[in-house]
Amino acid sequence: MSHSILTEETVLLNADAKNKEEAIRLAGQLLVDQGCVEPSYIERMLEREQSLTTYIGNSVAIPHGTEEGKKNILRSGISILQIPGGVDFGDGQTAKILIGIAGKGDEHMEILSKIALVCAEEESVDKMVHAQSKEELLSLFDEVN
C-alpha cells in the first residue's frame, strides 16, 4: 500500500474517545491535518454513520464520507485510530480500530479492499490493537499487495 496514502502522521495510538462521534471526529481530523480533506468532510463522515454503521466486525470500523462528501476530498488518505479501551458502535459492537478513509475518484474501492484484507484476519486486528509503535501497526499493511 502506498505510503503517501497511509503515513505515520495519520496514525494515532492509544486514542481515547468517549463515543463513536468523538472517535470519528478524531479519525477525520487526522485526514484534515494532513491536507487530505476539507474540515467539512468530517460532517459527511458523521452523516454516513447515522445512515449506515461503518462497523465491519472484528473490532474494526471504517468511517468514511457520504457520496456528497467526495467533493470535500483533496487527495486520497487513510487515518488509523487505535482505541485500546474500545468505543461503542451500537448493537453491542465495540470498535478498537477505526480506519478513516478518503478516496479520491476510483481509488476508494481499491483502498477499501486492501483494508478489508488486513481486517479480515482476527490476528492482524489483534496486532493493530496491541501495536506499541506506528511502524509496527503500519507494517501490517505493507504485507498486503
mmCIF file of C-alpha atoms in Angstrom:
data_model
loop_
_atom_site.group_PDB
_atom_site.id
_atom_site.type_symbol
_atom_site.label_atom_id
_atom_site.label_comp_id
_atom_site.label_asym_id
_atom_site.label_seq_id
_atom_site.Cartn_x
_atom_site.Cartn_y
_atom_site.Cartn_z
ATOM 1 C CA MET A 1 0.000 0.000 0.000
ATOM 2 C CA SER A 2 1.314 3.404 -0.936
ATOM 3 C CA HIS A 3 2.848 5.232 1.992
ATOM 4 C CA SER A 4 1.695 8.550 0.602
ATOM 5 C CA ILE A 5 -1.847 7.442 1.478
ATOM 6 C CA LEU A 6 -1.004 5.827 4.797
ATOM 7 C CA THR A 7 1.698 7.530 6.841
ATOM 8 C CA GLU A 8 2.767 7.731 10.475
ATOM 9 C CA GLU A 9 1.248 11.225 10.587
ATOM 10 C CA THR A 10 -2.211 9.735 10.064
ATOM 11 C CA VAL A 11 -1.889 7.108 12.800
ATOM 12 C CA LEU A 12 -2.926 7.806 16.376
ATOM 13 C CA LEU A 13 -2.028 5.230 19.022
ATOM 14 C CA ASN A 14 -3.751 4.840 22.392
ATOM 15 C CA ALA A 15 -6.559 7.199 21.488
ATOM 16 C CA ASP A 16 -9.353 7.732 23.962
ATOM 17 C CA ALA A 17 -12.836 8.536 22.709
ATOM 18 C CA LYS A 18 -15.973 8.790 24.831
ATOM 19 C CA ASN A 19 -18.275 7.783 21.980
ATOM 20 C CA LYS A 20 -18.308 6.943 18.282
ATOM 21 C CA GLU A 21 -18.914 10.553 17.224
ATOM 22 C CA GLU A 22 -15.781 11.671 19.055
ATOM 23 C CA ALA A 23 -13.826 8.747 17.567
ATOM 24 C CA ILE A 24 -14.981 9.564 14.018
ATOM 25 C CA ARG A 25 -14.091 13.233 14.545
ATOM 26 C CA LEU A 26 -10.575 12.211 15.642
ATOM 27 C CA ALA A 27 -10.142 9.961 12.587
ATOM 28 C CA GLY A 28 -11.407 12.750 10.333
ATOM 29 C CA GLN A 29 -9.199 15.385 11.945
ATOM 30 C CA LEU A 30 -6.099 13.308 11.152
ATOM 31 C CA LEU A 31 -7.128 13.451 7.471
ATOM 32 C CA VAL A 32 -7.758 17.206 7.699
ATOM 33 C CA ASP A 33 -4.373 17.801 9.352
ATOM 34 C CA GLN A 34 -2.589 16.006 6.508
ATOM 35 C CA GLY A 35 -4.364 18.002 3.818
ATOM 36 C CA CYS A 36 -6.381 15.041 2.530
ATOM 37 C CA VAL A 37 -9.833 16.514 3.147
ATOM 38 C CA GLU A 38 -11.570 19.776 3.920
ATOM 39 C CA PRO A 39 -12.850 20.080 7.516
ATOM 40 C CA SER A 40 -16.435 19.680 6.248
ATOM 41 C CA TYR A 41 -15.606 16.072 5.273
ATOM 42 C CA ILE A 42 -15.827 15.149 8.972
ATOM 43 C CA GLU A 43 -19.527 16.098 8.916
ATOM 44 C CA ARG A 44 -20.019 13.833 5.873
ATOM 45 C CA MET A 45 -18.366 11.001 7.835
ATOM 46 C CA LEU A 46 -20.817 11.524 10.692
ATOM 47 C CA GLU A 47 -23.754 11.634 8.237
ATOM 48 C CA ARG A 48 -22.639 8.305 6.752
ATOM 49 C CA GLU A 49 -22.512 6.776 10.220
ATOM 50 C CA GLN A 50 -26.040 7.954 11.011
ATOM 51 C CA SER A 51 -27.481 6.349 7.883
ATOM 52 C CA LEU A 52 -25.422 3.155 7.954
ATOM 53 C CA THR A 53 -22.951 1.875 10.518
ATOM 54 C CA THR A 54 -19.360 1.588 9.327
ATOM 55 C CA TYR A 55 -18.596 -1.120 11.884
ATOM 56 C CA ILE A 56 -17.397 -4.145 9.868
ATOM 57 C CA GLY A 57 -16.731 -6.663 12.644
ATOM 58 C CA ASN A 58 -13.505 -7.904 14.273
ATOM 59 C CA SER A 59 -13.417 -4.712 16.425
ATOM 60 C CA VAL A 60 -12.973 -2.560 13.291
ATOM 61 C CA ALA A 61 -14.940 0.403 11.945
ATOM 62 C CA ILE A 62 -14.120 2.175 8.694
ATOM 63 C CA PRO A 63 -15.734 5.608 8.821
ATOM 64 C CA HIS A 64 -15.849 7.426 5.506
ATOM 65 C CA GLY A 65 -17.878 10.209 3.963
ATOM 66 C CA THR A 66 -21.125 10.133 2.049
ATOM 67 C CA GLU A 67 -21.225 10.274 -1.745
ATOM 68 C CA GLU A 68 -21.782 14.026 -1.401
ATOM 69 C CA GLY A 69 -18.615 14.231 0.713
ATOM 70 C CA LYS A 70 -16.421 13.249 -2.239
ATOM 71 C CA LYS A 71 -16.213 16.904 -3.258
ATOM 72 C CA ASN A 72 -14.560 17.610 0.118
ATOM 73 C CA ILE A 73 -11.688 15.202 -0.610
ATOM 74 C CA LEU A 74 -8.495 16.929 -1.737
ATOM 75 C CA ARG A 75 -6.444 13.728 -2.129
ATOM 76 C CA SER A 76 -6.769 10.124 -1.025
ATOM 77 C CA GLY A 77 -5.830 9.377 2.541
ATOM 78 C CA ILE A 78 -6.276 6.898 5.349
ATOM 79 C CA SER A 79 -6.174 7.533 9.066
ATOM 80 C CA ILE A 80 -5.888 4.829 11.705
ATOM 81 C CA LEU A 81 -7.056 5.290 15.261
ATOM 82 C CA GLN A 82 -6.066 2.697 17.832
ATOM 83 C CA ILE A 83 -8.520 2.755 20.744
ATOM 84 C CA PRO A 84 -7.421 0.006 23.174
ATOM 85 C CA GLY A 85 -10.335 0.722 25.506
ATOM 86 C CA GLY A 86 -12.766 0.436 22.619
ATOM 87 C CA VAL A 87 -15.678 2.649 21.656
ATOM 88 C CA ASP A 88 -19.315 1.573 21.418
ATOM 89 C CA PHE A 89 -20.647 1.500 17.860
ATOM 90 C CA GLY A 90 -24.115 0.342 18.919
ATOM 91 C CA ASP A 91 -25.730 -3.101 18.987
ATOM 92 C CA GLY A 92 -23.063 -4.320 21.400
ATOM 93 C CA GLN A 93 -20.327 -3.711 18.840
ATOM 94 C CA THR A 94 -17.091 -2.262 20.151
ATOM 95 C CA ALA A 95 -14.502 -0.805 17.793
ATOM 96 C CA LYS A 96 -10.865 -0.772 18.878
ATOM 97 C CA ILE A 97 -9.518 0.183 15.448
ATOM 98 C CA LEU A 98 -11.014 2.994 13.367
ATOM 99 C CA ILE A 99 -9.776 3.393 9.834
ATOM 100 C CA GLY A 100 -10.855 6.713 8.365
ATOM 101 C CA ILE A 101 -10.977 6.691 4.578
ATOM 102 C CA ALA A 102 -10.995 9.441 1.998
ATOM 103 C CA GLY A 103 -10.747 8.021 -1.512
ATOM 104 C CA LYS A 104 -10.361 10.366 -4.458
ATOM 105 C CA GLY A 105 -12.118 9.138 -7.585
ATOM 106 C CA ASP A 106 -11.895 5.383 -8.135
ATOM 107 C CA GLU A 107 -9.171 4.868 -5.524
ATOM 108 C CA HIS A 108 -11.880 4.468 -2.891
ATOM 109 C CA MET A 109 -12.689 0.829 -3.714
ATOM 110 C CA GLU A 110 -9.058 -0.205 -4.035
ATOM 111 C CA ILE A 111 -8.294 1.290 -0.621
ATOM 112 C CA LEU A 112 -11.302 -0.424 0.944
ATOM 113 C CA SER A 113 -10.408 -3.826 -0.476
ATOM 114 C CA LYS A 114 -6.846 -3.668 0.886
ATOM 115 C CA ILE A 115 -8.111 -2.658 4.310
ATOM 116 C CA ALA A 116 -10.703 -5.434 4.240
ATOM 117 C CA LEU A 117 -7.962 -7.989 3.539
ATOM 118 C CA VAL A 118 -5.966 -6.925 6.598
ATOM 119 C CA CYS A 119 -9.009 -6.568 8.852
ATOM 120 C CA ALA A 120 -10.498 -9.932 7.856
ATOM 121 C CA GLU A 121 -7.732 -11.609 9.851
ATOM 122 C CA GLU A 122 -8.547 -11.509 13.543
ATOM 123 C CA GLU A 123 -4.849 -11.945 14.283
ATOM 124 C CA SER A 124 -3.962 -8.829 12.237
ATOM 125 C CA VAL A 125 -6.575 -6.740 14.030
ATOM 126 C CA ASP A 126 -5.297 -8.005 17.371
ATOM 127 C CA LYS A 127 -1.773 -6.931 16.357
ATOM 128 C CA MET A 128 -3.096 -3.470 15.420
ATOM 129 C CA VAL A 129 -4.913 -3.127 18.755
ATOM 130 C CA HIS A 130 -1.748 -4.058 20.660
ATOM 131 C CA ALA A 131 0.831 -2.345 18.434
ATOM 132 C CA GLN A 132 3.307 -0.377 20.528
ATOM 133 C CA SER A 133 4.527 1.806 17.676
ATOM 134 C CA LYS A 134 3.207 3.355 14.483
ATOM 135 C CA GLU A 135 5.799 1.395 12.476
ATOM 136 C CA GLU A 136 4.531 -1.865 13.959
ATOM 137 C CA LEU A 137 0.953 -1.002 13.062
ATOM 138 C CA LEU A 138 1.778 0.184 9.540
ATOM 139 C CA SER A 139 3.875 -2.907 8.819
ATOM 140 C CA LEU A 140 0.669 -4.980 8.830
ATOM 141 C CA PHE A 141 -0.460 -3.094 5.742
ATOM 142 C CA ASP A 142 2.895 -3.466 3.979
ATOM 143 C CA GLU A 143 2.225 -7.184 3.668
ATOM 144 C CA VAL A 144 -0.888 -6.589 1.560
ATOM 145 C CA ASN A 145 -0.282 -6.218 -2.162
#
